[in-house]
Amino acid sequence: MINKSKFVSLLRNEQGFTLIEALMAMVILVVGIFAVMGTTGTVMDKNENSRKSSIAMTLAQDKIESIKGVSQAWLLDGADGLDSPGLVGGVWTADAGGETIDAEGNAAVAGSTYDRSWTITDIATENFLFDVSVTMTWQDNGTKTLQLNTQITQ
């Protein structure tokens, strides 16, 4: 037989959680989950910004490499002062405003998001030395711009 005083003491035992403690734990957990969700969104935005900036840098470098390749066969002095010069039939011509390209460097396609322009400037004090500047512009929470400069000798 169970002793009545022992039974009453078991009923009055205060082990476990109260409703207020359980609610407070849930509130703390929910606040933590929302903080992680907010941080995740920010990280994803920054990752996308970094991806677009990296693509712009690569596209600018591609144009500089292209100009370096052309400079192996053609003198760059005819491109001096032209807006986004291109070599057409052995003659340097201006392509005002440059070109609009996509992330793979394909020009004038649907979804093109990068504008690329460049200049080739003869350094008057040096023989066969040229400043090459490539400017990339794209939209990413406002207009972003990147400029890459180098010098090419012939």
Coordinates of C-alpha atoms in Angstrom, one line a residue:
M1 CA 0.0 0.0 0.0
I2 CA 1.2 3.5 -0.8
N3 CA 1.8 5.9 2.0
K4 CA -0.6 8.9 1.6
S5 CA 2.1 11.5 2.5
K6 CA 4.5 10.1 -0.1
F7 CA 1.7 10.3 -2.7
V8 CA 1.0 13.9 -1.9
S9 CA 4.7 14.8 -2.0
L10 CA 5.0 13.2 -5.5
L11 CA 2.1 15.4 -6.7
R12 CA 3.7 18.5 -5.3
N13 CA 7.1 17.8 -6.9
E14 CA 8.1 20.8 -9.0
Q15 CA 10.2 19.0 -11.6
G16 CA 9.8 20.0 -15.3
F17 CA 9.1 23.2 -17.1
T18 CA 6.4 25.8 -16.4
L19 CA 4.3 27.2 -19.2
I20 CA 6.1 30.6 -19.0
E21 CA 9.5 28.9 -19.2
A22 CA 8.4 27.0 -22.3
L23 CA 7.0 30.1 -24.0
M24 CA 10.2 32.1 -23.2
A25 CA 12.3 29.3 -24.8
M26 CA 10.1 29.4 -27.9
V27 CA 10.4 33.2 -28.2
I28 CA 14.2 32.9 -28.0
L29 CA 14.2 30.2 -30.6
V30 CA 12.0 32.2 -33.0
V31 CA 14.2 35.3 -32.6
G32 CA 17.3 33.2 -33.4
I33 CA 15.6 31.7 -36.5
F34 CA 14.6 35.1 -37.8
A35 CA 18.2 36.4 -37.2
V36 CA 19.6 33.5 -39.2
M37 CA 17.0 34.0 -42.0
G38 CA 17.9 37.8 -42.2
T39 CA 21.6 37.0 -42.3
T40 CA 21.1 34.4 -45.0
G41 CA 19.3 37.0 -47.3
T42 CA 22.2 39.5 -46.8
V43 CA 24.8 36.8 -47.6
M44 CA 23.0 35.8 -50.7
D45 CA 22.8 39.4 -51.9
K46 CA 26.5 40.0 -51.3
N47 CA 27.3 36.7 -53.1
E48 CA 25.3 37.9 -56.1
N49 CA 27.1 41.3 -56.0
S50 CA 30.5 39.6 -55.9
R51 CA 29.5 37.3 -58.8
K52 CA 28.5 40.3 -61.0
S53 CA 31.7 42.2 -60.1
S54 CA 33.9 39.2 -60.8
I55 CA 32.2 38.7 -64.2
A56 CA 32.7 42.4 -65.0
M57 CA 36.4 42.1 -64.1
T58 CA 36.8 39.1 -66.4
L59 CA 35.0 40.8 -69.3
A60 CA 37.3 43.8 -68.9
Q61 CA 40.4 41.6 -68.9
D62 CA 39.1 39.8 -72.0
K63 CA 38.9 43.1 -73.9
I64 CA 42.4 44.0 -72.8
E65 CA 43.7 40.6 -74.0
S66 CA 41.9 41.1 -77.3
I67 CA 43.5 44.5 -77.8
K68 CA 46.9 43.0 -76.9
G69 CA 46.3 40.3 -79.5
V70 CA 45.4 42.8 -82.2
S71 CA 48.5 44.9 -81.3
Q72 CA 50.7 41.9 -82.3
A73 CA 49.7 42.4 -86.0
W74 CA 48.5 46.0 -86.2
L75 CA 49.8 49.3 -85.0
L76 CA 47.6 50.9 -82.3
D77 CA 48.4 54.5 -83.2
G78 CA 45.3 54.7 -85.5
A79 CA 43.0 53.9 -82.5
D80 CA 44.3 56.9 -80.5
G81 CA 41.4 59.1 -79.3
L82 CA 38.6 56.9 -80.8
D83 CA 35.6 55.9 -78.6
S84 CA 35.8 52.1 -78.2
P85 CA 37.9 51.5 -81.4
G86 CA 37.7 48.4 -83.4
L87 CA 39.7 47.2 -86.4
V88 CA 37.6 46.8 -89.5
G89 CA 39.4 45.9 -92.7
G90 CA 42.7 47.1 -91.4
V91 CA 41.3 50.5 -90.4
W92 CA 40.6 51.6 -86.9
T93 CA 37.0 52.8 -86.5
A94 CA 35.0 54.2 -83.5
D95 CA 32.2 52.2 -82.0
A96 CA 30.6 55.1 -80.0
G97 CA 29.5 53.9 -76.6
G98 CA 31.1 50.5 -76.8
E99 CA 29.1 47.4 -76.6
T100 CA 26.4 45.7 -74.5
I101 CA 27.3 42.1 -73.6
D102 CA 26.0 39.3 -71.4
A103 CA 28.0 37.4 -68.7
E104 CA 29.6 35.2 -71.3
G105 CA 30.8 38.1 -73.4
N106 CA 28.3 37.6 -76.2
A107 CA 27.3 41.0 -77.7
A108 CA 23.8 42.2 -78.4
V109 CA 21.8 39.2 -77.1
A110 CA 18.7 39.2 -75.0
G111 CA 19.5 39.5 -71.3
S112 CA 22.8 41.5 -71.9
T113 CA 23.5 43.3 -68.7
Y114 CA 27.0 44.7 -69.0
D115 CA 28.1 47.8 -71.0
R116 CA 31.8 47.8 -72.0
S117 CA 33.7 50.7 -73.5
W118 CA 37.4 51.2 -74.0
T119 CA 40.0 53.7 -75.1
I120 CA 43.5 53.4 -76.6
T121 CA 45.6 56.4 -76.0
D122 CA 49.1 57.0 -77.5
I123 CA 51.6 58.2 -74.8
A124 CA 53.2 61.1 -76.7
T125 CA 56.4 61.1 -74.6
E126 CA 57.1 57.4 -75.3
N127 CA 57.5 55.6 -78.6
F128 CA 55.0 52.8 -79.3
L129 CA 53.6 52.8 -75.8
F130 CA 49.8 53.0 -75.3
D131 CA 47.4 53.4 -72.4
V132 CA 44.4 51.1 -72.6
S133 CA 41.4 51.7 -70.4
V134 CA 38.3 49.4 -70.3
T135 CA 35.2 50.5 -68.4
M136 CA 32.5 48.1 -67.4
T137 CA 29.0 49.3 -66.2
W138 CA 26.1 47.2 -64.9
Q139 CA 23.0 47.4 -62.7
D140 CA 23.2 46.0 -59.2
N141 CA 21.2 47.9 -56.6
G142 CA 22.1 51.0 -58.6
T143 CA 24.7 51.5 -61.3
K144 CA 28.1 49.9 -60.7
T145 CA 31.3 50.8 -62.6
L146 CA 34.6 49.1 -62.8
Q147 CA 37.6 50.5 -64.8
L148 CA 40.7 48.4 -65.7
N149 CA 43.8 50.2 -67.0
T150 CA 47.0 48.9 -68.5
Q151 CA 49.8 49.9 -70.9
I152 CA 50.8 48.1 -74.1
T153 CA 54.0 48.4 -75.9
Q154 CA 54.6 47.6 -79.6

